[in-house]
Structures are given as structure tokens and as C-alpha cells.
Coordinates of C-alpha atoms (C1' of nucleotides) in Angstrom, one line a residue:
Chain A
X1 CA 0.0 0.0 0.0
X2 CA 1.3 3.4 -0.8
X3 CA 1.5 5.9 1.8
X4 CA -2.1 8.0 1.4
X5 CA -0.3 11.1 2.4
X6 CA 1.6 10.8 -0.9
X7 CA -1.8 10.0 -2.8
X8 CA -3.4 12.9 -1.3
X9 CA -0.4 15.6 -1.6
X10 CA 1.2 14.2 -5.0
X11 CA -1.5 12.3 -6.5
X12 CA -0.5 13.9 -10.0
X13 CA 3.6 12.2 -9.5
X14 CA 2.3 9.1 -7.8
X15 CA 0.2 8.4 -11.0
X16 CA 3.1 9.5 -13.2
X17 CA 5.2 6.7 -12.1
X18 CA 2.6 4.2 -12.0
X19 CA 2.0 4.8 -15.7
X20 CA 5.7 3.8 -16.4
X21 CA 4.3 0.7 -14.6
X22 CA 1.1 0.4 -16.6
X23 CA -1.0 1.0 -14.0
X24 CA -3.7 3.3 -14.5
X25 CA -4.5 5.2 -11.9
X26 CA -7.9 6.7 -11.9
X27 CA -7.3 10.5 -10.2
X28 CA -10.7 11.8 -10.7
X29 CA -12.2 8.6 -9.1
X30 CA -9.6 8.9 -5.8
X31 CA -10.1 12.4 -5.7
X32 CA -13.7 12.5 -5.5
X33 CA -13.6 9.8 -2.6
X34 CA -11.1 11.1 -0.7
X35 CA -12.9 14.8 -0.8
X36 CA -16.3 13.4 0.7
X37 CA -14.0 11.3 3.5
X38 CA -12.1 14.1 4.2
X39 CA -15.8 16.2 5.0
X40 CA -17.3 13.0 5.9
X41 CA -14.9 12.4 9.2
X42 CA -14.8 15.8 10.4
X43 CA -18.3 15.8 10.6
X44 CA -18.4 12.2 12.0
X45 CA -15.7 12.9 14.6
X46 CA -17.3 16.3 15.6
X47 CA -20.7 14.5 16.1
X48 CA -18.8 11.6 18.2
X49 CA -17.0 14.3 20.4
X50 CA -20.4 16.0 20.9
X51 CA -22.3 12.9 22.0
X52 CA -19.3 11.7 23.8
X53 CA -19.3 15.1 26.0
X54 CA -23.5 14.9 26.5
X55 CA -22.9 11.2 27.6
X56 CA -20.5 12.1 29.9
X57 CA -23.0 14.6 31.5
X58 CA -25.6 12.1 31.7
X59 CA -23.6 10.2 33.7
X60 CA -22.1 13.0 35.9
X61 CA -25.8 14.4 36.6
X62 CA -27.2 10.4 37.2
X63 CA -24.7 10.6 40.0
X64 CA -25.8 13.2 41.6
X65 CA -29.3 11.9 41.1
X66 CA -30.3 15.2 38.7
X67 CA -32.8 14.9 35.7
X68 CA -30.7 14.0 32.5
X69 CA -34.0 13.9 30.4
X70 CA -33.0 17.2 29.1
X71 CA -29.6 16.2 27.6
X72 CA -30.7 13.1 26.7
X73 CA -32.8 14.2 24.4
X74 CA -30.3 16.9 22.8
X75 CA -28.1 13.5 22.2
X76 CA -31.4 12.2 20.5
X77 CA -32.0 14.9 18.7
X78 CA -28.2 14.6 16.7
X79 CA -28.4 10.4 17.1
X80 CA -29.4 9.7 13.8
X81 CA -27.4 12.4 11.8
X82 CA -24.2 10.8 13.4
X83 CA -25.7 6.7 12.5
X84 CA -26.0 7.9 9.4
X85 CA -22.8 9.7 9.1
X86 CA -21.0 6.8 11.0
X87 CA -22.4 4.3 8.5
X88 CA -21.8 6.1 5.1
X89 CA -18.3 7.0 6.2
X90 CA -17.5 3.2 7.0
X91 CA -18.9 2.3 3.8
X92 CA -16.6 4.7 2.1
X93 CA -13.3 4.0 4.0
X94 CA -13.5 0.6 2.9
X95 CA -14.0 1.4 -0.8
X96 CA -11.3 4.0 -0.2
X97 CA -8.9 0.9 1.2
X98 CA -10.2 -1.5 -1.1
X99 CA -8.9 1.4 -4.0
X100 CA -5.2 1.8 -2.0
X101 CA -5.0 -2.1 -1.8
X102 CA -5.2 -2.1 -5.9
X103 CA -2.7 0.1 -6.5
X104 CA 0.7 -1.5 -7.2
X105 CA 4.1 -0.4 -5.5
X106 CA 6.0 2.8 -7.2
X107 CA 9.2 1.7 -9.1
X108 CA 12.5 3.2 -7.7
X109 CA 13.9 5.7 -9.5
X110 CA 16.9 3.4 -10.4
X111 CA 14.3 0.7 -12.3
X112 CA 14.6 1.4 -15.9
X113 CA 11.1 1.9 -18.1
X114 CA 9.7 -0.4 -20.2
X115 CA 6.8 -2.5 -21.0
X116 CA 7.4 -6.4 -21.1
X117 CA 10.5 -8.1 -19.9
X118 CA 11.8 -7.2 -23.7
X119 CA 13.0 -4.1 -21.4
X120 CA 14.6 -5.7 -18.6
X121 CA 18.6 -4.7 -18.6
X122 CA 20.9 -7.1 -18.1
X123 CA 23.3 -6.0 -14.8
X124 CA 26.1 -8.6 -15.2
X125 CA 26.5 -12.0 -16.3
X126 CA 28.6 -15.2 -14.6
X127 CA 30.5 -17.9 -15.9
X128 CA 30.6 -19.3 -19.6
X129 CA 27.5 -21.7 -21.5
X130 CA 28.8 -24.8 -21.6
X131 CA 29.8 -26.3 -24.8
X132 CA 29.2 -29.8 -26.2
X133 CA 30.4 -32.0 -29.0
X134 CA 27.0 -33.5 -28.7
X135 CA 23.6 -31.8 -28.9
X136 CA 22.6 -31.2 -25.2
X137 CA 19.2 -32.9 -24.0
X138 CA 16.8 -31.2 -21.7
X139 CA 16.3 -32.7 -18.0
X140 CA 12.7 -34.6 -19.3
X141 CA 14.9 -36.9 -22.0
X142 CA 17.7 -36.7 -19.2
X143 CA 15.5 -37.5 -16.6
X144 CA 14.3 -40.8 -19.0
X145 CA 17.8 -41.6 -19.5
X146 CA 18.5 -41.8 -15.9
X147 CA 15.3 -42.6 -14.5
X148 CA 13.4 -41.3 -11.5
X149 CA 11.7 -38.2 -13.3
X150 CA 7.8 -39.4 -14.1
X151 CA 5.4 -37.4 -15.1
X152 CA 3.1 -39.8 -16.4
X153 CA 2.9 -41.1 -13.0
X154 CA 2.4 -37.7 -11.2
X155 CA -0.6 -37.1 -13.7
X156 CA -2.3 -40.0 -12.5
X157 CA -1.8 -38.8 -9.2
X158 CA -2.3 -35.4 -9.2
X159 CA -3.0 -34.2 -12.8
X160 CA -0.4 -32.3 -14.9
X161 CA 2.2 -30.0 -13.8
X162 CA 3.0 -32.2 -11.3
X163 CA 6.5 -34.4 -10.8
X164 CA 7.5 -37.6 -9.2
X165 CA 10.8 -38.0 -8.2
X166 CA 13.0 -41.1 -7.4
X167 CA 16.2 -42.4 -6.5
X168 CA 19.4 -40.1 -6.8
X169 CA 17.3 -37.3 -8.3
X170 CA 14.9 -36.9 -5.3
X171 CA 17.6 -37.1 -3.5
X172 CA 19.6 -34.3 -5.0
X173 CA 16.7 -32.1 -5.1
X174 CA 16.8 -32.8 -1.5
X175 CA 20.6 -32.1 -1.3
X176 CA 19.9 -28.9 -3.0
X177 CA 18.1 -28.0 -0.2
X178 CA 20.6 -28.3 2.2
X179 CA 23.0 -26.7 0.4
X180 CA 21.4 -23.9 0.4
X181 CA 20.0 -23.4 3.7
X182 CA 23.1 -24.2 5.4
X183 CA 25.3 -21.7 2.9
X184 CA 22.6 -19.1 4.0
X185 CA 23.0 -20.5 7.8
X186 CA 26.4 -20.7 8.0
X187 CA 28.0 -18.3 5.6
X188 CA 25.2 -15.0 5.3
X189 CA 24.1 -15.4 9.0
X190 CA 20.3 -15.6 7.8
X191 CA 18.2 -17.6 11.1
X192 CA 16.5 -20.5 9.9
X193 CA 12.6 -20.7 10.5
X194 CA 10.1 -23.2 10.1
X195 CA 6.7 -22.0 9.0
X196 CA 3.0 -22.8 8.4
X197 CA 1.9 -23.6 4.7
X198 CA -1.6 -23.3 5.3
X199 CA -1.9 -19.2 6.0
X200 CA -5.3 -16.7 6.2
X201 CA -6.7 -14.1 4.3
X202 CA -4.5 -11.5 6.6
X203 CA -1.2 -12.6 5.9
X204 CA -1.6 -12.7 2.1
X205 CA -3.3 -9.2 2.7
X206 CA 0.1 -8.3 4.1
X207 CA 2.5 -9.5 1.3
X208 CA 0.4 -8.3 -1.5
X209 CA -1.3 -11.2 -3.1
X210 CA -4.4 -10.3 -2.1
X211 CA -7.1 -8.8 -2.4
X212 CA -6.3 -8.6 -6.6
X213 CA -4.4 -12.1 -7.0
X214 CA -6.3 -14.4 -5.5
X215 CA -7.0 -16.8 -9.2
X216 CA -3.3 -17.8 -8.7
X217 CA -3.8 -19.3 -4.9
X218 CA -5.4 -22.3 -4.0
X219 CA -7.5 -21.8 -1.5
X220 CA -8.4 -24.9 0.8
X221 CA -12.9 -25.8 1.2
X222 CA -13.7 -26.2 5.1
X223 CA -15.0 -23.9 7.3
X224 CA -11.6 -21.5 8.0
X225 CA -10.5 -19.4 5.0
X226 CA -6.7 -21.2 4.8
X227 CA -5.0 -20.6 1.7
X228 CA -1.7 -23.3 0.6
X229 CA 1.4 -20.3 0.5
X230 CA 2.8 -19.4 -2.9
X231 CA 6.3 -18.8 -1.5
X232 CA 7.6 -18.7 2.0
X233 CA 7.6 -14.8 1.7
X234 CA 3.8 -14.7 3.1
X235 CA 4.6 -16.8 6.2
X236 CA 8.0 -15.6 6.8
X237 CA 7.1 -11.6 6.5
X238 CA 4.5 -11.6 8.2
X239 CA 6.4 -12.7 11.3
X240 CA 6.4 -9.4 11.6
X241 CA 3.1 -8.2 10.8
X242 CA 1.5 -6.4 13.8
X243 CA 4.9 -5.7 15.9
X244 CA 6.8 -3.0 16.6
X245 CA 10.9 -4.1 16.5
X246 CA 13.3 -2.6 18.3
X247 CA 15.8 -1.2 16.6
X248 CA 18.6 -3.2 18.0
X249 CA 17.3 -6.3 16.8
X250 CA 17.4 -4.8 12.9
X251 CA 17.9 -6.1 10.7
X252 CA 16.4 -9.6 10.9
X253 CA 17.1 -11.7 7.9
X254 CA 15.1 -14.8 8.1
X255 CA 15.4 -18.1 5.3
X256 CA 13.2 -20.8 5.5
X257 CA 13.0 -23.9 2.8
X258 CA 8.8 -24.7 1.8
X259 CA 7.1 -26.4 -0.7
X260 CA 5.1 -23.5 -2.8
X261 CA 2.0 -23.9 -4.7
X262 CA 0.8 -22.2 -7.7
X263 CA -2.7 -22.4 -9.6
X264 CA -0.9 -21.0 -13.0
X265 CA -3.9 -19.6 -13.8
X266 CA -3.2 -17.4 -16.9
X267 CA -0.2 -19.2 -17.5
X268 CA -1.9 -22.0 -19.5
X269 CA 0.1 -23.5 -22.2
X270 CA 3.3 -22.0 -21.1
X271 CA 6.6 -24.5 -19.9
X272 CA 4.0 -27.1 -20.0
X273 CA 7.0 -29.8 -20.5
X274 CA 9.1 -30.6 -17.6
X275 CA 9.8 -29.1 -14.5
X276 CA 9.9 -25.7 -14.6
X277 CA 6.6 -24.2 -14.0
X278 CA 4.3 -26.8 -11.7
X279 CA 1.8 -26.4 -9.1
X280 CA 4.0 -27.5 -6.3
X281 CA 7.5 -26.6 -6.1
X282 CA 10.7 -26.3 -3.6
X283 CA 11.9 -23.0 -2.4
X284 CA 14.7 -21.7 -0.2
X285 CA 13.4 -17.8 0.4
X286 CA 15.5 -15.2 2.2
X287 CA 13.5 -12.6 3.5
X288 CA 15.5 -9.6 5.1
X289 CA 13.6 -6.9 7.3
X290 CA 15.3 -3.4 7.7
X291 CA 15.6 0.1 8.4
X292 CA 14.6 1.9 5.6
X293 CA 17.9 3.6 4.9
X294 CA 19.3 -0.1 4.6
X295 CA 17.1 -1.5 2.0
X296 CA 18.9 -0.6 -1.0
X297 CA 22.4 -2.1 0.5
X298 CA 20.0 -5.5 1.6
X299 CA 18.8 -5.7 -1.8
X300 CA 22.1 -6.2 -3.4
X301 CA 23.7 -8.2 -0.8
X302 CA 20.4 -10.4 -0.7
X303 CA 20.9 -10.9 -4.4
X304 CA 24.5 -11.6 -3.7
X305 CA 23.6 -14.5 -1.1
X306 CA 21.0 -16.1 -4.0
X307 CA 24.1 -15.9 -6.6
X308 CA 26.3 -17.4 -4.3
X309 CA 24.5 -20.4 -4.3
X310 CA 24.8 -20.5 -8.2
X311 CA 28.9 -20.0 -8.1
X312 CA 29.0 -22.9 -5.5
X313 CA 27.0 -25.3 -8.2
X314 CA 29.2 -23.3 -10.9
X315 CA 26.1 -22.9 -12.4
X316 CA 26.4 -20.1 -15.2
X317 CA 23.9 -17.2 -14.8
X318 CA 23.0 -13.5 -15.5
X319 CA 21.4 -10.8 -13.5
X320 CA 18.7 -8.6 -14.9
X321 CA 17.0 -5.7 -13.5
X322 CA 13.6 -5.6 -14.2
X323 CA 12.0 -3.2 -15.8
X324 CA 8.8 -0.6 -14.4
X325 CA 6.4 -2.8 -16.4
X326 CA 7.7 -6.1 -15.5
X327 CA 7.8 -6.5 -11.8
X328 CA 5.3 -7.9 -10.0
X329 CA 2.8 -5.5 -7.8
X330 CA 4.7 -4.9 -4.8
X331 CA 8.0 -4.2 -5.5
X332 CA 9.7 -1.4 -5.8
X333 CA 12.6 -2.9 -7.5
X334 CA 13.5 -6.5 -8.1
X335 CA 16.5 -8.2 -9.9
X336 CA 15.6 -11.7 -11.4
X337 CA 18.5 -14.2 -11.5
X338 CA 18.4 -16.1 -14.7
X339 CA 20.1 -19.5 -15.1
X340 CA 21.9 -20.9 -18.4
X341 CA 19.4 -23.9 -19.8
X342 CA 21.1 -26.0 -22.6
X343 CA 17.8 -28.1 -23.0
X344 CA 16.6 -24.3 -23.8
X345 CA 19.4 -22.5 -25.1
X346 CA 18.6 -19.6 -22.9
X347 CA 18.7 -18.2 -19.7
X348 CA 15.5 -18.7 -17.4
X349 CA 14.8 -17.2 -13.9
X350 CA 15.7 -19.2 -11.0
X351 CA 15.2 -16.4 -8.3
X352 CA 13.4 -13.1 -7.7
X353 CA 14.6 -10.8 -5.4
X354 CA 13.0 -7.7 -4.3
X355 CA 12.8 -5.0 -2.1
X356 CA 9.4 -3.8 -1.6
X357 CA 10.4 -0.9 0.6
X358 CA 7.4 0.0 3.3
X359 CA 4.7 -1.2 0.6
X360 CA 4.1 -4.9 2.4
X361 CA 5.3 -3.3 5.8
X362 CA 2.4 -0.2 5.6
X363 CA 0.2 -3.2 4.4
X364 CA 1.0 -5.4 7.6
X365 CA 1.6 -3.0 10.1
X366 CA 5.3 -3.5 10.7
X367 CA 7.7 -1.4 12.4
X368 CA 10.4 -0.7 14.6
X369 CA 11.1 2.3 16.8
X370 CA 14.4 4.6 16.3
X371 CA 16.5 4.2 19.3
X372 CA 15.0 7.4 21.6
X373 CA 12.1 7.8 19.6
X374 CA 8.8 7.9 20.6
X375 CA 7.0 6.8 16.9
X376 CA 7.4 4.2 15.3
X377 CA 8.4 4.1 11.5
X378 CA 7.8 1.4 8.9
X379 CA 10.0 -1.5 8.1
X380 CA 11.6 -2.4 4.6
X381 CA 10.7 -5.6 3.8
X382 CA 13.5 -7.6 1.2
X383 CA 12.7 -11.1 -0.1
X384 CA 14.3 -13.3 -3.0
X385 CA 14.7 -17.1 -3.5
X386 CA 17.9 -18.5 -3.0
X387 CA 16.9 -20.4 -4.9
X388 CA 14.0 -22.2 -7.0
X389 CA 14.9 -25.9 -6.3
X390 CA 13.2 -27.4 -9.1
X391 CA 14.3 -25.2 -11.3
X392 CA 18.0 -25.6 -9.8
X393 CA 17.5 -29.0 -10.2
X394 CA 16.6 -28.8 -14.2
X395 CA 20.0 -26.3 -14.4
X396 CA 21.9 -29.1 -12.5
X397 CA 20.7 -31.8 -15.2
X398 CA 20.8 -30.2 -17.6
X399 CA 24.6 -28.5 -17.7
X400 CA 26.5 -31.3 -16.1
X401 CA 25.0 -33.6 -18.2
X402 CA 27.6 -35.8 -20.2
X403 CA 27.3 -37.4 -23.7
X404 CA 26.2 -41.0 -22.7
X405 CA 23.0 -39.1 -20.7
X406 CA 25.1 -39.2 -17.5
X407 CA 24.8 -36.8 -14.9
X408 CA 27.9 -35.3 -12.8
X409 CA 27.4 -34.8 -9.2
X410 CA 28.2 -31.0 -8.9
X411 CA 31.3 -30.8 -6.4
X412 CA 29.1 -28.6 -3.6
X413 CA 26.2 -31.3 -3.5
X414 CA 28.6 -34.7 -3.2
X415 CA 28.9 -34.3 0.5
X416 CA 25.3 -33.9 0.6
X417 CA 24.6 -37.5 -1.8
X418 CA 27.1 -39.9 0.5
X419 CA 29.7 -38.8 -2.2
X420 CA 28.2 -39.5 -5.0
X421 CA 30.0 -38.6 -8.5
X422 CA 27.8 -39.6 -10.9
X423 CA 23.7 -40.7 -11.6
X424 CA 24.6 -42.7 -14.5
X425 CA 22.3 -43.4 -17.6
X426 CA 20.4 -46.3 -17.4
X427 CA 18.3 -46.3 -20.1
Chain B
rG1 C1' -14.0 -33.7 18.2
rG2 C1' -16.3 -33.0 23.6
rU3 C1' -16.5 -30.4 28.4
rC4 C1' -14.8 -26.5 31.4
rA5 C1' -11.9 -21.9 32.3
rG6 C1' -9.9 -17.8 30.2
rG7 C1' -8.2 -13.7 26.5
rU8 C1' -7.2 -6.1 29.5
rG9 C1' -1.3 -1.7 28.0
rU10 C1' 6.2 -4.0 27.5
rC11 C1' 4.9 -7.6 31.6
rC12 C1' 1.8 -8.9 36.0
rG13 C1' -2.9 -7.5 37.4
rA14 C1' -7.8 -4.7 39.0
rG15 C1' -12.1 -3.5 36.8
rU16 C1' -20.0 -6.6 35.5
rG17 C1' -23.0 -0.1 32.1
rG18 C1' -21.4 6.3 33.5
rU19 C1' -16.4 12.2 34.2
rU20 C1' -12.1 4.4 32.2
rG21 C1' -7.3 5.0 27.4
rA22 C1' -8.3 2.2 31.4
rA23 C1' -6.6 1.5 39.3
rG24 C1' -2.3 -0.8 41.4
rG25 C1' 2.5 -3.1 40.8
rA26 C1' 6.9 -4.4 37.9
rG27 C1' 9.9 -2.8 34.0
rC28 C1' 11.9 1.3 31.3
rA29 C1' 13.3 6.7 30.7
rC30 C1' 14.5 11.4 32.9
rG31 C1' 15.3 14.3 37.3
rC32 C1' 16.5 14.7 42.7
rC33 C1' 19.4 12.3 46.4
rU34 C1' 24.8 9.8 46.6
rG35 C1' 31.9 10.2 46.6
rG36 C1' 29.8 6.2 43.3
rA37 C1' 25.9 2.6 43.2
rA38 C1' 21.6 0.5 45.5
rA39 C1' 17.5 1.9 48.1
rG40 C1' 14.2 6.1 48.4
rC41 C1' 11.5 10.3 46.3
rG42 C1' 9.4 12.9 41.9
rU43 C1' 7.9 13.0 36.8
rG44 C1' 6.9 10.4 32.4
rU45 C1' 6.0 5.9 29.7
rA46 C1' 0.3 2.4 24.0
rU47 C1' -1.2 2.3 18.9
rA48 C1' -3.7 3.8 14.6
rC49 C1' -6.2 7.4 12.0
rG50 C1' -7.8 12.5 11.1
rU51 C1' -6.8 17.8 11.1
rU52 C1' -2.1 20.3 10.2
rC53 C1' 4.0 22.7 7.3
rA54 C1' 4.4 19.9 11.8
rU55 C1' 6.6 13.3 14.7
rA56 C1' 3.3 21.0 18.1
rG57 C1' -1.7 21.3 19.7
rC58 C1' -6.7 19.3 19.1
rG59 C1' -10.1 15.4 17.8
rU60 C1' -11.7 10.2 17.0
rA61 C1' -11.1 5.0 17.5
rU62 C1' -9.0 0.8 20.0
rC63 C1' -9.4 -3.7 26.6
rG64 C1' -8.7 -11.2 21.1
rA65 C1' -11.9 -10.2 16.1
rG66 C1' -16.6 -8.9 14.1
rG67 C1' -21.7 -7.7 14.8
rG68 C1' -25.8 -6.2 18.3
rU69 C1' -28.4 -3.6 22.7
rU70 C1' -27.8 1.6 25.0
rC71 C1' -27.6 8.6 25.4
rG72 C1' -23.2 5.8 27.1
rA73 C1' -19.9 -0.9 26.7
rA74 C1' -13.6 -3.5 28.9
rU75 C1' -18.2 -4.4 31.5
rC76 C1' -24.7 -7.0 28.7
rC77 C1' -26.2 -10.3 24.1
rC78 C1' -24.7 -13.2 19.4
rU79 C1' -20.9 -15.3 16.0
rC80 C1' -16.0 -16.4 15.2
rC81 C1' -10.6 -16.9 16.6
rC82 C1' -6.9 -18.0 20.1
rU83 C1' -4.9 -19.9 24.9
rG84 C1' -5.0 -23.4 29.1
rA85 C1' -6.9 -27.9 31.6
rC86 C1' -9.3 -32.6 31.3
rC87 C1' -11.5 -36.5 28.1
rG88 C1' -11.4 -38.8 23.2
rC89 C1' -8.3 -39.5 18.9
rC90 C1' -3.7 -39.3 16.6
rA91 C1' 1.9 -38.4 13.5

RNA sequence: GGUCAGGUGUCCGAGUGGUUGAAGGAGCACGCCUGGAAAGCGUGUAUACGUUCAUAGCGUAUCGAGGGUUCGAAUCCCUCCCUGACCGCCA
């Protein structure tokens, strides 16, 4: 949520730089609402201070056993007048919120303009393509050459995008894991947490997937509104929804490894081979909270501690900034981390990482006090996956693979597979 | 899932319709006292929103959440959530 006292002072600049995002903003619309609240609360809080006052003088003359008929009925006489105006202001705060809640985050000014990823600018790249005498397969024929990838049997199960997994592969995916978590752990002092996948309306409120995303969620039947998490960001932020941190404890950096799950609504027909886009998914997220002065620091260290993770699997990638048009509704500014895919031939995103500045903290309520202050001031909120582990997994396959539809064991994971060098081809 | 008991400020804890945003205590901050410290004494100590240049004043709301009764609700009624205890079940 954007800070209303921008809206209301800067409305024309705020609009501005949501155009660049292909958002528009509807000025005349907000305007209009916002100049009735603005009458409509006066008048509502003047009426409430009035009866407030006469109530109090009821009571005081009760005591002393007086008549209170006469200011009882001047209370009457202004009762419905302030119902009414109680009622209609109610009514329009919550189509005021319900407008703020729509309106996407304001790109920083550093986020370059542009309509479609076409426009996203690539920051720096890492490592070399690997080259082949042979013509590189993708993980699905890799996965059939060394077995323990099947879809067909996932689709029975579940329906498509869907994976089962089996044998070495599973349990590399699973060594993935802890390679990353503990790098994170051990090496970029991030405190490991263990979260709920099941979360409430609330939380997503907080993060930004709802109210205007909620065809991508799936949403579990039963009497409580639970939805299944997306990414570990909605849990793991909203740790700090509600609460006032102390400064001291800034800033908190928090990773946690869940399954996510994605409807893909909209996404129909897209990476419908393979691995990369399915309803249920690993993630390792870093989420970093901060002092707003810090973000911009976080977000390039953050981004740093996803990379890191790629250099250890010397996995070759490239950085990208985003441009206004392409990032997703709360951030302010997000670069995507883009993997080399041989079975492709291109680079594909394997993290996100963004820094949403107060947007998701204003959203959640979530703040810390200065040291000696008396208010409290928003948090920045940071997150980024470090990494996709499906998608690390495909990257692993498919650049170590070797000409006989062998894998190599990256050196990082071995420790992690009981030193294992090699899934060999079997088919 | 069942029964019972509860949810009040940073914490403990009072408060069953009326000058209650909320007694009292602890903690914390500042001041006094002291050679210094402790003790003691004094003062202060929630959040959000609105108004506003203002984080100055003033106003409104908030005692788990939402609704209701009332001139007036922390206090009464309804629904939900959460916590604890016991029973059942279970990884």
C-alpha cells in the first residue's frame, strides 16, 4: 500500500510513475472519494466528540441523582445524523482501502522503463555456456535416461504439472536444499525458521497477493478461509506483521525452505514440458527486514547471497534488473536471476529478489522504533529465492549432463549425496 | 471432536454499564538524592487514523476479532478466533 499522504499531496507524481508501470491510476475517481471522507470524518468525529461530552454529562448528573431527560434528548435529537454519518463513512473508508490495496508499489527511480520483460537490462552475467560436441538434451529426455523423473505417473496422481521423483534425483533435489540453507545459515548469517503452509486471508493481505491475485492461490474448502502459500515470503514476512521491533534487533534476515504452490492460472500453455513451472515446487526464500535507509544495501547483498548459491553449483547465470512494467505489484525494484538452460538454449529465472520498501510493511503494520524515539516508523521488507529448487535442479541436469545421458554430481552437493559422483544413464 | 476456564497496556494484574485510554504493581526513561551505586522520592512511559507545514496542539477510534443492545460498553447479548486444563483421537 502506498502511503495516502503521498496519494493525497502528490497524487499527479504518484500516477506519473505508475503509468511507467502500466498501472492506471484513476485520479478523478480517488479524488472525489477522498474529498467526501475528508468532509465526511470531520463531521463524523465532531458528532462523536459532541455525544461523547452529552454522555458524559448524563452520567455526571445520574450521580448526583439530577434529571438528565434534558440532555438526553439533545443527544437524541443529533443520534441519527451521526448513525447515518458513522455508516456512510464506513462504507466509504472501505472502498477508499479496497482502491489503496489495488494500487501497485512505485518503481524506484533506479528501475529502468519499459513495457514487457523485452525491457529488462541485463546487470552482469557469470560464468561461460557450456559447450558440447554432442547436442545437449533437456532434464525430461535426461530424466528418462536416468530414471526417477515421471510425469506420467504424477498425472495419474495429481494431474499435470506435477512431478515424481525417485532415487538419486529426489535425492539431490533434497541435497539442493541443504545446500542452500546451510550456505545461507552458515556463511550470510540468515536464522532458519520453520513456517506454516496453510496461511489466512490476513497474511496474504500483508504480502500483497491479495485482495487482486487471488486466481493464482489455491485456496483450501472447510470452514476457516486457509490458503496453501505461494512462497515462503507470506509466512516468513508476516512474522512481523503487527509488531513494533526494536531497533537493535534490525535487521532480521530470516530463510526458510517450503514447498510452494501455484494455480498458473493465466499461464496455461506456457513451460507445459518438464519441471519448470508446476503447481508444487521447492523454495529456499530469504526474507530480510530493515531500516529503511538499509534496503537498498540488503537488496544487493540479498541478491548476492541467491548468486552465491549458483557460483558454488558453478552454475552459469545473468542478473537482470527488471523493468517498471515487468515486476510484479509490490516491488519497488526486483532483480531476477536467470540460469543458463542448454535443453533451452537460454537463460530462465531461477530467483526473484526484491525489495518492496514500506509497501508490504504499511500493508502489515510493521515497524520498529528509532532508538530514543517515541514513533514508530515502517520496516523495509526484502525477499528473494535462493533459490527455486526445481528449477536448480533442471540447471543441475541439464549443464553437467555428459554425452552418454550421465549426470555429474556438482562438487558442492557430493557431500550432501554420501559422495556420489555420478547418476549414471540407465536407459 | 467434547467439556470447562480464560483472552485487559512491555509484563503482572484490577475493573459486571457512566467524568475508564483504562486502578495498582513491575519494568523502562529522565530528574532529585549519593563520593559512586543500591534503596528512596518525583515526573513520564500504547497504537492507529484524522486535522495540520508539523513526529506542536486538538479530535476520533482501539481492553482477542466482528456484529448487536444503549444517550453511554472493557463491562450485557450473538458469532468467530486464540490460549489453558481434562477426556477422546492421533503423526
Amino acid at each position: 500500500m502506498l502511503d495516502p499522504k503521498l496519494l493525497r499531496n502528490d497524487l499527479d507524481a504518484v500516477a506519473e510513475s505508475l503509468r511507467s508501470r502500466g498501472f492506471e491510476l484513476d485520479k478523478g475517481a480517488f479524488q472525489a472519494l477522498e474529498d467526501k471522507r475528508k468532509a465526511l470524518q470531520v463531521e463524523t468525529e465532531n458528532l462523536q466528540a459532541e455525544r461523547k461530552r452529552k454522555s458524559k454529562e448524563i452520567g455526571i448528573a445520574k450521580a448526583k441523582g439530577e434529571d438528565a431527560s434534558a440532555i438526553l434528548a439533545e443527544v437524541e435529537a443529533f443520534g441519527d445524523r451521526l448513525t447515518e454519518c458513522e455508516q456512510a463513512l464506513a462504507a466509504l473508508q472501505t472502498e477508499l482501502r479496497e482502491l489503496q490495496l489495488g494500487i501497485p508499489n512505485i518503481p524506484h527511480e533506479s528501475v529502468p522503463p519499459g513495457d514487457s520483460e523485452d525491457d529488462n537490462r541485463e546487470i552482469r552475467t557469470w560464468g561461460t555456456p557450456p559447450q558440447w560436441e554432442f547436442e545437449p538434451l533437456d532434464h525430461v529426455d535426461l530424466g528418462s535416461k536416468v530414471g526417477g523423473l515421471d510425469f506420467e505417473t504424477a498425472a495419474k496422481l495429481s494431474g499435470s504439472r506435477f512431478a515424481v521423483m525417485s532415487g538419486p534425483l529426489a535425492r539431490m533435489q533434497r541435497a539442493l536444499i541443504q545446500l542452500m540453507l546451510d550456505t545461507h545459515i552458515g556463511e550470510h548469517d540468515y536464522r532458519e525458521v520453520y513456517v506454516p503452509y496453510l496461511v489466512n486471508p490476513d497474511s496474504l493481505l500483508g504480502t500483497g497477493q491479495l485482495p487482486k491475485f487471488e486466481e493464482d492461490l489455491y485456496k483450501l474448502r472447510g470452514e476457516r478461509e486457509l490458503y496453501l502459500i505461494p512462497t515462503a515470503e507470506v509466512p516468513v514476512t508476516n512474522i512481523a506483521r503487527d509488531e513494533i521491533l526494536n531497533e537493535e534487533d534490525l535487521p532480521l534476515r530470516f530463510t526458510a525452505h517450503t514447498p510452494c504452490f501455484r494455480s498458473e492460472a493465466g499461464s496455461g500453455g506456457r513451460d507445459v514440458r518438464g519441471m519448470i513451472r508446476q503447481h508444487q515446487f521447492e523454495k529456499v526464500e530469504l526474507v530480510q527486514l530493515v531500516k529503511p535507509e538499509a534496503s537498498y544495501e540488503a537488496l544487493e547483498q540479498l541478491t548476492g547471497h541467491a548468486e552465491a548459491i549458483l557460483q558454488k553449483l558453478q552454475l552459469p547465470y545473468r542478473v537482470v534488473v527488471l523493468c517498471s512494467g515487468d515486476m510484479g505489484f509490490s516491488a519497488a525494484k526486483t532483480y531476477d536471476i536467470e540460469v543458463w538452460l542448454p535443453g533451452q538454449g537460454k537463460y530462465r529465472e531461477i530467483s526473484s529478489c526484491s525489495n518492496f520498501e514500506d509497501f508490504q510493511a504499511r500493508r502489515m503494520q510493521a515497524r520498529y522504533r528509532p532508538q530514543g524515539s517515541k514513533k514508530t516508523e515502517l520496516l523495509h521488507t526484502l525477499n528473494g529465492s535462493a533459490l527455486a529448487v526445481g528449477r536448480c535442479l533442471v540447471a543441475v541436469m541439464e549443464n553437467y549432463q555428459q554425452a552418454d545421458g550421465s549426470i555429474l554430481v556438482p562438487e558442492a552437493l557430493r557431500p550432501y549425496m554420501g559422495g556420489l559422483e555420478r547418476i549414471p544413464a540407465t536407459a
